[in-house]
Coordinates of C-alpha atoms and ligand atoms in Angstrom, one line a residue:
M217 CA 40.1 20.8 -10.2
I218 CA 41.4 23.4 -12.8
V219 CA 45.3 24.0 -12.7
V220 CA 45.7 27.7 -14.0
M221 CA 49.1 27.7 -15.6
K222 CA 51.4 31.3 -15.3
V223 CA 51.0 33.3 -18.7
D224 CA 54.8 32.5 -19.4
A225 CA 54.3 28.7 -18.5
T226 CA 56.2 26.5 -21.0
I227 CA 55.2 23.5 -22.8
A228 CA 57.4 21.4 -20.8
Q229 CA 55.9 22.6 -17.6
I230 CA 52.2 22.2 -19.2
D231 CA 53.2 18.5 -20.2
H232 CA 54.6 17.9 -16.9
M233 CA 51.7 18.8 -14.8
A234 CA 49.5 17.0 -17.7
Q235 CA 51.5 13.7 -16.5
R236 CA 51.0 14.7 -12.7
I237 CA 47.3 14.5 -13.2
T238 CA 47.3 11.3 -14.9
A239 CA 49.3 9.9 -11.7
L240 CA 47.1 10.9 -9.8
G241 CA 44.6 9.0 -11.1
L242 CA 42.5 11.8 -13.0
T243 CA 42.2 12.9 -16.5
P244 CA 43.9 15.8 -17.7
Q245 CA 42.6 18.0 -20.4
V246 CA 44.5 20.9 -21.7
I247 CA 42.8 24.0 -22.7
H248 CA 44.7 26.6 -24.4
G249 CA 43.1 30.0 -24.2
K250 CA 44.0 33.3 -25.9
H251 CA 46.1 34.3 -22.8
Q252 CA 46.7 31.3 -20.8
T253 CA 46.5 27.7 -20.7
V254 CA 44.4 25.7 -18.1
I255 CA 44.5 22.1 -17.3
A256 CA 41.5 20.4 -16.4
A257 CA 41.7 17.6 -14.0
L258 CA 38.5 15.5 -14.4
G259 CA 37.4 12.9 -12.1
Q260 CA 36.6 12.3 -8.7
E261 CA 37.9 15.1 -6.7
R262 CA 39.4 14.6 -3.0
A263 CA 41.0 16.6 -0.5
G264 CA 44.6 17.4 -0.7
L265 CA 44.7 17.8 -4.3
T266 CA 45.2 21.2 -4.4
E267 CA 48.1 21.1 -2.0
V268 CA 49.9 18.5 -4.3
L269 CA 49.3 20.3 -7.6
E270 CA 49.9 23.9 -6.3
P271 CA 53.7 23.8 -6.1
G272 CA 54.2 22.4 -9.5
E273 CA 56.4 24.8 -11.7
G274 CA 54.6 27.2 -13.7
V275 CA 51.4 26.8 -11.9
E276 CA 49.5 30.3 -11.1
K277 CA 46.5 28.6 -9.0
V278 CA 44.7 25.6 -8.6
L279 CA 40.8 25.9 -8.1
P280 CA 37.9 23.4 -7.8
I281 CA 35.3 22.8 -10.4
M282 CA 32.2 23.5 -8.5
A283 CA 29.8 22.2 -11.1
P284 CA 28.4 18.6 -11.3
Y285 CA 29.0 19.1 -15.2
K286 CA 32.7 19.6 -15.4
R287 CA 33.5 19.9 -19.1
A288 CA 30.2 21.7 -19.8
S289 CA 30.9 24.1 -17.1
S290 CA 31.8 27.6 -17.8
E291 CA 34.1 27.5 -14.7
L292 CA 36.5 25.1 -17.2
T293 CA 36.6 27.7 -20.0
R294 CA 35.5 30.9 -20.2
E295 CA 35.8 31.1 -24.0
R296 CA 32.4 30.4 -25.8
T297 CA 32.4 27.1 -27.7
V298 CA 31.7 27.6 -31.7
V299 CA 30.2 24.4 -33.1
K300 CA 30.8 24.3 -36.7
A301 CA 29.1 21.8 -39.3
R302 CA 29.8 22.6 -43.0
G303 CA 28.5 26.1 -43.4
L304 CA 26.8 26.0 -40.2
E305 CA 28.3 27.9 -37.3
V306 CA 26.7 28.1 -34.1
G307 CA 28.1 30.1 -31.3
G308 CA 29.5 33.1 -32.7
A309 CA 28.5 36.6 -33.6
R310 CA 26.0 35.5 -36.1
V311 CA 22.6 33.9 -35.2
T312 CA 22.0 31.0 -37.4
V313 CA 19.0 29.6 -38.5
I314 CA 18.2 25.8 -38.8
A315 CA 14.9 25.1 -40.9
G316 CA 12.9 22.1 -42.5
P317 CA 9.8 20.2 -41.9
C318 CA 9.1 17.7 -38.9
S319 CA 9.6 14.8 -41.0
V320 CA 11.5 14.3 -44.5
E321 CA 8.2 13.3 -46.6
S322 CA 9.5 13.0 -50.0
E323 CA 12.5 13.8 -52.1
E324 CA 10.9 16.7 -54.1
Q325 CA 9.4 18.2 -50.9
I326 CA 12.7 18.3 -49.2
V327 CA 14.6 19.6 -52.0
V328 CA 12.2 22.4 -53.4
L329 CA 11.9 23.3 -49.7
A330 CA 15.8 23.1 -48.9
R331 CA 16.4 25.5 -51.9
E332 CA 13.6 28.4 -50.6
L333 CA 14.9 28.1 -47.1
K334 CA 18.5 28.5 -48.5
D335 CA 17.4 31.7 -50.7
L336 CA 15.8 32.9 -47.5
G337 CA 19.1 32.7 -45.4
A338 CA 18.7 29.2 -43.6
T339 CA 22.3 27.8 -43.1
G340 CA 21.1 24.2 -41.6
L341 CA 18.2 22.2 -43.0
R342 CA 16.4 20.1 -40.7
G343 CA 14.1 17.0 -40.9
G344 CA 13.5 13.9 -39.6
A345 CA 13.9 10.4 -41.1
F346 CA 13.7 8.6 -37.8
K347 CA 10.5 10.1 -36.1
P348 CA 9.7 9.6 -32.2
R349 CA 6.1 9.6 -32.1
T350 CA 3.9 9.3 -29.0
S351 CA 1.8 6.7 -31.1
P352 CA 3.2 3.8 -32.7
Y353 CA 0.5 3.9 -35.5
S354 CA 1.8 7.6 -36.3
F355 CA 4.0 7.8 -39.3
Q356 CA 7.6 6.8 -38.2
G357 CA 9.9 8.3 -40.8
H358 CA 11.1 7.1 -43.8
K359 CA 14.7 6.1 -42.1
E360 CA 17.5 5.3 -44.5
L361 CA 15.4 6.4 -47.4
G362 CA 15.0 9.7 -45.7
L363 CA 18.6 10.1 -44.9
K364 CA 19.3 9.6 -48.7
M365 CA 16.5 12.4 -49.6
L366 CA 18.3 14.8 -46.8
A367 CA 21.6 13.9 -48.5
N368 CA 20.4 14.7 -51.8
A369 CA 18.8 18.1 -50.5
R370 CA 22.3 19.1 -49.4
A371 CA 24.2 18.1 -52.6
E372 CA 21.4 20.5 -54.3
T373 CA 21.8 23.9 -52.0
G374 CA 25.1 23.0 -49.5
L375 CA 23.0 23.4 -46.6
A376 CA 24.2 21.2 -43.5
I377 CA 21.9 18.3 -42.4
V378 CA 20.6 18.3 -38.8
T379 CA 18.6 14.9 -38.4
E380 CA 17.6 12.9 -35.2
V381 CA 19.4 9.4 -34.3
M382 CA 17.1 7.4 -31.8
A383 CA 18.8 4.4 -31.0
P384 CA 22.8 3.7 -30.3
E385 CA 23.1 1.2 -32.9
H386 CA 21.8 3.8 -35.6
V387 CA 24.3 6.2 -34.8
P388 CA 27.0 5.1 -37.6
M389 CA 24.3 4.9 -40.3
V390 CA 22.8 8.2 -39.3
A391 CA 26.3 9.8 -39.2
E392 CA 27.1 8.8 -42.8
Y393 CA 24.6 11.3 -44.2
A394 CA 23.9 13.8 -41.5
D395 CA 26.3 16.7 -40.6
V396 CA 24.6 17.3 -36.8
L397 CA 23.1 14.4 -35.0
Q398 CA 19.8 15.6 -33.1
I399 CA 19.3 13.8 -29.9
G400 CA 15.4 14.3 -29.3
A401 CA 14.0 15.3 -26.1
R402 CA 12.7 12.0 -25.3
N403 CA 15.9 10.4 -25.4
M404 CA 17.9 13.1 -23.8
Q405 CA 18.7 10.8 -20.8
N406 CA 19.3 7.7 -23.2
Y407 CA 22.9 7.5 -21.9
Q408 CA 24.1 4.8 -24.3
L409 CA 22.6 7.0 -27.3
L410 CA 24.7 9.9 -25.8
Q411 CA 27.9 8.2 -25.6
A412 CA 27.5 6.8 -29.2
V413 CA 27.0 10.2 -30.3
G414 CA 30.0 11.1 -28.5
D415 CA 31.9 8.4 -29.9
S416 CA 30.7 9.5 -33.4
G417 CA 32.6 12.8 -33.4
K418 CA 30.0 14.5 -35.1
P419 CA 28.5 17.8 -34.0
A420 CA 25.4 17.1 -31.7
L421 CA 22.1 19.2 -31.0
L422 CA 20.8 17.9 -27.6
K423 CA 17.3 18.7 -27.1
R424 CA 16.4 19.4 -23.4
G425 CA 14.2 16.7 -21.7
M426 CA 10.7 17.8 -21.6
S427 CA 10.7 17.2 -17.7
A428 CA 14.6 17.7 -17.3
T429 CA 16.0 20.4 -14.9
Q430 CA 19.0 22.4 -16.2
E431 CA 21.4 20.5 -14.1
E432 CA 20.1 17.2 -15.6
F433 CA 20.2 18.7 -19.2
L434 CA 23.8 20.0 -18.6
L435 CA 24.8 16.6 -17.1
A436 CA 23.3 14.6 -20.3
A437 CA 25.9 17.1 -22.5
E438 CA 28.5 15.9 -20.2
Y439 CA 28.1 12.3 -21.5
I440 CA 28.8 13.6 -24.9
L441 CA 31.5 15.8 -24.0
D442 CA 33.3 13.1 -22.0
R443 CA 33.6 10.9 -24.9
G444 CA 36.0 13.2 -26.6
N445 CA 33.3 15.2 -28.6
P446 CA 33.5 18.8 -27.8
N447 CA 30.8 19.8 -30.4
V448 CA 27.9 20.0 -28.5
M449 CA 24.7 22.7 -28.8
L450 CA 22.1 22.7 -26.0
C451 CA 18.6 23.4 -27.4
E452 CA 15.6 24.6 -25.6
R453 CA 12.4 23.0 -27.0
G454 CA 10.0 23.6 -24.0
I455 CA 9.0 21.7 -21.2
R456 CA 6.0 20.4 -19.9
T457 CA 3.6 22.7 -17.3
Y458 CA 0.2 22.7 -16.2
E459 CA -0.4 25.6 -18.8
D460 CA -2.2 24.0 -21.8
H461 CA -2.5 27.3 -24.1
T462 CA 0.8 26.2 -25.7
R463 CA 1.9 22.6 -26.6
F464 CA 4.9 22.8 -24.2
T465 CA 6.0 26.2 -22.2
L466 CA 9.1 27.8 -23.6
P467 CA 11.3 29.1 -21.1
L468 CA 13.5 31.8 -22.7
A469 CA 15.4 32.4 -19.3
T470 CA 17.3 29.1 -20.2
V471 CA 19.1 31.2 -22.8
P472 CA 21.0 33.6 -20.2
Y473 CA 20.9 30.9 -17.7
L474 CA 23.0 28.5 -19.7
H475 CA 25.0 31.1 -21.4
D476 CA 26.3 31.8 -17.7
K477 CA 26.6 28.0 -16.5
S478 CA 28.4 26.7 -19.8
H479 CA 30.3 27.7 -22.5
L480 CA 28.1 25.5 -25.0
P481 CA 25.9 27.4 -27.7
V482 CA 22.1 27.7 -27.2
V483 CA 19.6 27.0 -29.7
V484 CA 16.1 27.7 -29.3
D485 CA 13.0 25.6 -30.9
P486 CA 9.8 27.8 -30.9
S487 CA 8.2 25.2 -33.0
H488 CA 8.1 22.4 -30.7
G489 CA 7.9 25.1 -27.8
T490 CA 4.7 26.4 -28.3
G491 CA 3.1 23.9 -30.8
K492 CA 1.3 26.7 -32.5
S493 CA 2.5 28.3 -35.9
K494 CA 1.0 31.8 -34.8
L495 CA 3.3 31.9 -31.9
V496 CA 6.6 31.0 -33.5
I497 CA 7.5 34.4 -35.2
P498 CA 7.0 36.3 -31.9
M499 CA 8.8 33.8 -29.7
S500 CA 11.7 33.6 -32.5
R501 CA 11.9 37.3 -32.1
A502 CA 12.1 36.6 -28.2
A503 CA 14.7 34.1 -28.5
V504 CA 16.8 36.2 -30.5
A505 CA 16.4 38.7 -28.0
A506 CA 17.3 36.6 -25.1
G507 CA 20.5 35.9 -26.6
A508 CA 20.0 32.3 -28.4
D509 CA 23.0 31.4 -30.8
A510 CA 20.5 29.7 -33.4
L511 CA 16.8 28.9 -33.7
I512 CA 15.6 25.6 -35.3
L513 CA 12.4 26.1 -37.0
E514 CA 9.6 23.8 -38.6
V515 CA 8.7 25.0 -42.1
H516 CA 6.3 23.1 -44.5
D517 CA 5.2 24.1 -47.9
D518 CA 1.6 22.8 -47.0
P519 CA 1.4 22.8 -43.1
E520 CA -2.4 21.4 -43.5
H521 CA -1.3 18.4 -44.9
A522 CA 1.8 17.7 -43.0
V523 CA 2.3 14.2 -41.8
S524 CA 3.5 15.5 -38.5
D525 CA 3.5 18.6 -36.6
G526 CA 1.4 20.7 -39.1
A527 CA 0.0 22.8 -36.5
Q528 CA 3.3 24.3 -35.6
S529 CA 4.8 24.5 -38.9
I530 CA 5.3 27.8 -40.7
T531 CA 4.9 28.4 -44.3
P532 CA 8.4 29.8 -46.3
A533 CA 6.3 32.9 -46.6
A534 CA 6.3 33.3 -43.0
F535 CA 9.7 32.0 -42.7
G536 CA 11.0 35.1 -44.7
Q537 CA 9.2 37.2 -42.4
L538 CA 10.5 35.6 -39.5
M539 CA 14.1 36.2 -40.9
D540 CA 13.6 39.9 -41.7
Q541 CA 12.2 40.5 -38.1
C542 CA 14.8 38.5 -36.4
R543 CA 17.4 40.1 -38.3
R544 CA 16.4 43.7 -36.8
I545 CA 16.3 42.0 -33.4
A546 CA 19.8 40.4 -33.6
A547 CA 21.2 44.1 -34.7
A548 CA 19.7 45.4 -31.7
V549 CA 21.5 42.8 -29.6
D550 CA 24.7 43.5 -31.6
R551 CA 24.6 40.4 -33.7
T552 CA 23.9 39.5 -37.2
L553 CA 21.4 37.0 -38.8
Ligands
PEP700 C1 11.3 17.2 -33.6 O1 12.7 17.9 -33.9 O2 10.7 17.0 -34.9 C2 11.3 16.6 -32.4 C3 10.6 15.4 -32.3 O3 11.7 17.3 -31.3 P1 11.6 16.8 -29.8 O4 12.6 15.8 -29.6 O5 12.2 18.4 -29.2 O6 10.4 16.6 -29.4
MN701 MN1 8.6 17.9 -34.9

């Protein structure tokens, strides 16, 4: 339920309603909006609750939350969430760009690349230290050593670090180095991992599972939000279809759909979404035109020799072109980049 308080409701009235909600066995979440305060009553909704809560002093109306993802739903809050991690701000007027290699390969690689990307306008640095690979024989990442390399690149550039965490028991370690914890597509429904990331309090970048529906995606986000961590970014990274001209199919209707259903910012990953470097610039332009709040891109100084995902990695020069083109698209949709 959502208890909408009157514009002139007092703090005492708001507190009282929050206590009433607790007494009914629900969890109150007070949201102070620009004009009005609303209290979400989270938990199992049941008949008769509206009648119990509506007569409360200072209450304007009581509404049901129809979506199964209560905290992620735009029914709960119309104000958009802006996720902040160091200089990275996702969900505001500026479209932000997170870029870097698929895998952190060496200290020199990541530091040199981070400098170039920063100069070209990136605000976040991506790079995998723990890599989810289809084959157990493929490079699995430098693990903690890779995290230290990322931390050095941050010390050199100030870029916010976005890196994947694959297991609940690794969350404290990865959180020590990272500014944003990425949950990969293959782990979108790893509920213990989602809860551990929620508990860490670190901003999260949740990638859509390659076969997940939007409702499953939002319910996965709900697991993080439900642990009291409001800083969740939803990332469309492409889904598996019968189509084989691209690695995955990148459905950009996800962006306006999620903006309608949720207050959480939406990030698009045209690198994994296409799997082909040639398609990354056009699909980045399209993502910005569709309203994406951020892009996450794989950039490598020598894509041919990348240890992972070279075919979809663009060079720093191409990244520069991408930024110039996307800046113009952003202006056309009343945003900056
Ligand atoms: C990645 O970002 O390198 C990655 C493994 O992404 P995804 O989980 O979307 O496949
Ligand atoms: Mn990758």
